[in-house]
mmCIF file of C-alpha atoms in Angstrom:
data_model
loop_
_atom_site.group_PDB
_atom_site.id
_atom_site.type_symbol
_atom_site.label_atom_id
_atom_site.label_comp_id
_atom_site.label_asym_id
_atom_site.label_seq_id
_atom_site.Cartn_x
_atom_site.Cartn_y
_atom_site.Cartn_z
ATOM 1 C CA UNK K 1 112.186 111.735 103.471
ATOM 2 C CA UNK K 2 111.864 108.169 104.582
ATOM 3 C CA UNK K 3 111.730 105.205 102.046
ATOM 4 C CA UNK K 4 110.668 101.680 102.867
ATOM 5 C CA UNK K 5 111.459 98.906 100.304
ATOM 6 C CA UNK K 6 110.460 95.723 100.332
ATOM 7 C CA UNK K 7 110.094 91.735 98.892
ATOM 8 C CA UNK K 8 109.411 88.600 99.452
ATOM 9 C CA UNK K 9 112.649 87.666 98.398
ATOM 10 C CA UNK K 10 115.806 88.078 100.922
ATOM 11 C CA UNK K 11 118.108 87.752 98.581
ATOM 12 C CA UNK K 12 116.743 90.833 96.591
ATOM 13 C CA UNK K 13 116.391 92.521 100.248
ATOM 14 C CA UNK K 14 119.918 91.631 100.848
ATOM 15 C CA UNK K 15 121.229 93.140 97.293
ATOM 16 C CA UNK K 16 119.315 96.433 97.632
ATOM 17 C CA UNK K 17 120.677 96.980 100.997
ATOM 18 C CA UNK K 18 124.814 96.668 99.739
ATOM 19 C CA UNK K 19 123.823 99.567 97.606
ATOM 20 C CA UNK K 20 125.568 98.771 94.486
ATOM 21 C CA UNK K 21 124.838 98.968 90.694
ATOM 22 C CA UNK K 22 126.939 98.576 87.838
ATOM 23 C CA UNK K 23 127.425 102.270 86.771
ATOM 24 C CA UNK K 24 125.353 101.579 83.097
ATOM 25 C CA UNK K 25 122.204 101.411 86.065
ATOM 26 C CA UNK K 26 122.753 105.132 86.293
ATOM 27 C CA UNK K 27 123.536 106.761 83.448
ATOM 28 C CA UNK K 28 120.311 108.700 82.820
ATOM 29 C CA UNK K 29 120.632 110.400 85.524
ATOM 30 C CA UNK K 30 121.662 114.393 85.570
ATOM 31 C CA UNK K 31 125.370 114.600 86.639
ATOM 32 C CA UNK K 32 124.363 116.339 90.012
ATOM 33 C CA UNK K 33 122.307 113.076 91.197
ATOM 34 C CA UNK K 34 125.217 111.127 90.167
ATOM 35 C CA UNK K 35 127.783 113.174 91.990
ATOM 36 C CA UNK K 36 125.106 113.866 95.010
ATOM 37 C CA UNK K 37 123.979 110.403 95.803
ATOM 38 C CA UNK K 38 126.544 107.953 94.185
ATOM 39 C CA UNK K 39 130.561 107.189 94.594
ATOM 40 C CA UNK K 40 132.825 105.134 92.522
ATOM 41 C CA UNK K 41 132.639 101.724 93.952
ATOM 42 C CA UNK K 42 136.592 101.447 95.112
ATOM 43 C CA UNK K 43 136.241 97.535 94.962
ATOM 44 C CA UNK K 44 135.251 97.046 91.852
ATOM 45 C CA UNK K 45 135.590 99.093 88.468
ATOM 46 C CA UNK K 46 132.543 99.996 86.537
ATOM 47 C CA UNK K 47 130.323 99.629 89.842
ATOM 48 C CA UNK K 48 128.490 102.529 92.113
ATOM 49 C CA UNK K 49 127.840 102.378 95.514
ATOM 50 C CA UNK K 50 125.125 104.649 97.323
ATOM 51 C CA UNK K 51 126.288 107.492 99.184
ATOM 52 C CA UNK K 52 125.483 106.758 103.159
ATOM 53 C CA UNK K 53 123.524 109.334 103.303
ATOM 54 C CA UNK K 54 120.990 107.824 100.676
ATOM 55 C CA UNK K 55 120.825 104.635 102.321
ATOM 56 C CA UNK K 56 120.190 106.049 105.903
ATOM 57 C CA UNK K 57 117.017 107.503 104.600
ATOM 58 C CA UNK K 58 116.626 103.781 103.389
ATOM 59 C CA UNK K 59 114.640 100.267 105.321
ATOM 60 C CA UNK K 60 114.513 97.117 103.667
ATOM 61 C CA UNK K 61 111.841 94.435 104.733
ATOM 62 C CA UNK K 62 110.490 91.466 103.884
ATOM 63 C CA UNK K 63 106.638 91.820 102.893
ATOM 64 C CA UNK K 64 104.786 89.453 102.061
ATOM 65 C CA UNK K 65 101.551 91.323 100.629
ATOM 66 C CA UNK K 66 99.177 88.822 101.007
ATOM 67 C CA UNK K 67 99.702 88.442 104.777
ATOM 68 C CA UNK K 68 99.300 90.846 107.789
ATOM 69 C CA UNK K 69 101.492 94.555 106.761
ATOM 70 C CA UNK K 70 103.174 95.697 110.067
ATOM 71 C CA UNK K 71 103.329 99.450 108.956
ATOM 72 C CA UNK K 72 101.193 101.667 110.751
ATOM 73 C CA UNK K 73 101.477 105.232 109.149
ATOM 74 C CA UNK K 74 100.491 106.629 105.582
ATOM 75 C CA UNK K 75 102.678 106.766 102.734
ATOM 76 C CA UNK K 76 102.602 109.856 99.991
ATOM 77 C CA UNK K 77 103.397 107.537 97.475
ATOM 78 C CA UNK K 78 103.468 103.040 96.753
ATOM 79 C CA UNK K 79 105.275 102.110 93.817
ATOM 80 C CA UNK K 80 104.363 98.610 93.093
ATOM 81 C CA UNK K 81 105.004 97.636 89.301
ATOM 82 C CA UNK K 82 104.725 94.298 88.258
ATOM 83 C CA UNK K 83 103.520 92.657 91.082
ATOM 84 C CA UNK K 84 99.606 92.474 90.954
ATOM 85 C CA UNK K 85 99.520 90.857 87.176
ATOM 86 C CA UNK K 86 100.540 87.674 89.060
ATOM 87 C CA UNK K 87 97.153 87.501 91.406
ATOM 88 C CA UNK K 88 93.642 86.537 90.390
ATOM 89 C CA UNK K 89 90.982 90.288 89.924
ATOM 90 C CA UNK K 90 89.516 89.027 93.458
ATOM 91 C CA UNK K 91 93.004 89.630 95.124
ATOM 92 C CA UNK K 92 94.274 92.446 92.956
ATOM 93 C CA UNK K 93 91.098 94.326 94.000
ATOM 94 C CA UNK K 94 91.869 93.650 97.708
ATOM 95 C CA UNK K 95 95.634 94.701 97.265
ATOM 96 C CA UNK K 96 94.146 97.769 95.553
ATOM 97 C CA UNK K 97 91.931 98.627 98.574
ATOM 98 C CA UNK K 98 95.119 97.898 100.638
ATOM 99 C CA UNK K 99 97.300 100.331 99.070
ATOM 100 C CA UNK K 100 94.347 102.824 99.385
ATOM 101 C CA UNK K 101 94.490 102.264 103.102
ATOM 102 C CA UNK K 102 98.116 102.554 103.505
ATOM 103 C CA UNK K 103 97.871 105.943 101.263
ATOM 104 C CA UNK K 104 97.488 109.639 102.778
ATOM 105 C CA UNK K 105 94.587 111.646 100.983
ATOM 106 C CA UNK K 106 96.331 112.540 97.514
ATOM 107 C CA UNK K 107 98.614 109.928 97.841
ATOM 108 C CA UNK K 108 99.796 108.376 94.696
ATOM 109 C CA UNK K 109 100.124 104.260 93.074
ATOM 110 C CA UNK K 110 102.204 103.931 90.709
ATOM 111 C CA UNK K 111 101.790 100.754 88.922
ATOM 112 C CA UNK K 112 103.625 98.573 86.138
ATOM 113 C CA UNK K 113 102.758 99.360 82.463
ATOM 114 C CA UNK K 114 100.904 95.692 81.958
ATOM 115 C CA UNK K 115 98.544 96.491 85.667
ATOM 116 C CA UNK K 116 95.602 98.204 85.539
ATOM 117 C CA UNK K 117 93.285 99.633 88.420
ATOM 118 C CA UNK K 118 90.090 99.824 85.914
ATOM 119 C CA UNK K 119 87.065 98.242 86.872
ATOM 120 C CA UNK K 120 89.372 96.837 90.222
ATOM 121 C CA UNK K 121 89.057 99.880 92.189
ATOM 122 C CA UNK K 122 86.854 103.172 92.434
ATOM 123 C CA UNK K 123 89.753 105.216 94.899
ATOM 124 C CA UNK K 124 92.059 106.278 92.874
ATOM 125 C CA UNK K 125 91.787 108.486 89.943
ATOM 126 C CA UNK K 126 93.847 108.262 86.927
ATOM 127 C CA UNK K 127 96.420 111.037 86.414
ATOM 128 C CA UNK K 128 98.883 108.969 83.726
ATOM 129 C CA UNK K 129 99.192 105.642 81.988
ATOM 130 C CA UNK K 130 100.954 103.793 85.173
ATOM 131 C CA UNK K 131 99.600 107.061 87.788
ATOM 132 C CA UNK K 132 96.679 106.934 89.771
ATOM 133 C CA UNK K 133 96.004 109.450 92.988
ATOM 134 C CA UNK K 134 93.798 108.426 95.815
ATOM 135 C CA UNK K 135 90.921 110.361 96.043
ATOM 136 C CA UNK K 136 89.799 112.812 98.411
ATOM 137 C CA UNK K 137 87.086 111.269 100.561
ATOM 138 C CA UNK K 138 84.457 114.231 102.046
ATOM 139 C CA UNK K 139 83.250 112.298 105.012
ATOM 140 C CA UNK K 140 83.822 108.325 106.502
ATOM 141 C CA UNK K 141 80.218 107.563 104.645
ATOM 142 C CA UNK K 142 81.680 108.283 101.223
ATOM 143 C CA UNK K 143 84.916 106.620 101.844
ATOM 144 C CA UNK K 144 82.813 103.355 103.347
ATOM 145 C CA UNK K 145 80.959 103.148 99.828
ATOM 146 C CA UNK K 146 84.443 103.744 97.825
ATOM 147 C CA UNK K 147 85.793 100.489 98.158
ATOM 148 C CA UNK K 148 87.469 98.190 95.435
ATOM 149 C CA UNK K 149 85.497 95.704 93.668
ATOM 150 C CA UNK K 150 86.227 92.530 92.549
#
């Protein structure tokens, strides 16, 4: 398992990288996640701090999504909630058709409550409120008619 997370901000980059939440961030979780991928944060009481072997399988970057992405291989799944409410439907169909492209074949989005892919995009398909899985494509003419709209 690989993760890449990213933002614009550095600051946020910077945070997520240290690895450490105040321990109410985690208390939903079952009692094995918390004892597999967290320890008591020694510096400071009522804080976790991510296991190392979490954040190995972790990159931070700076993206900015409306520029050039530098990644080059498919992902099986893009969460990216919250982010697309602040563009106009022109660019939130063109992200849309983005994430499609960065997606493998049955890839899933996974989108905030207040986003929605209807009427933006005709490659994903709608498995939950927030869910949607790329569609299979039979050949490169289908896919090269499946684009987003805006």
């Amino acid at each position: 398992c690989k993760i890449l997370a990213t933002d614009l901000d550095s600051k946020v980059l910077h945070k997520g990288q240290q690895g450490v939440y105040g321990s109410e961030r985690i208390e939903t979780l079952p009692l094995a996640c918390k004892k597999k991928w967290f320890l008591k944060d020694k510096n400071h009481s009522g804080f976790v701090k991510v296991k190392p072997e979490l954040q190995e399988l972790i990159r931070f970057k700076r993206l900015n999504l409306l520029e050039p992405w530098p990644m080059k291989g498919k992902f099986d799944v893009i969460f990216c909630r919250n982010v697309v409410i602040y563009f106009n439907a022109e660019t939130q169909a063109a992200l849309f058709d983005r994430y499609a492209d960065m997606l493998k074949e049955g890839g899933y989005l996974i989108i905030g409550h207040s986003e929605s892919l209807d009427r933006k995009c005709n490659r994903f398909r709608p498995i939950g409120k927030t869910i949607y899985q790329k569609k299979k494509v039979a050949s490169r003419e289908k896919q090269d008619t499946a684009q987003c709209s805006s």
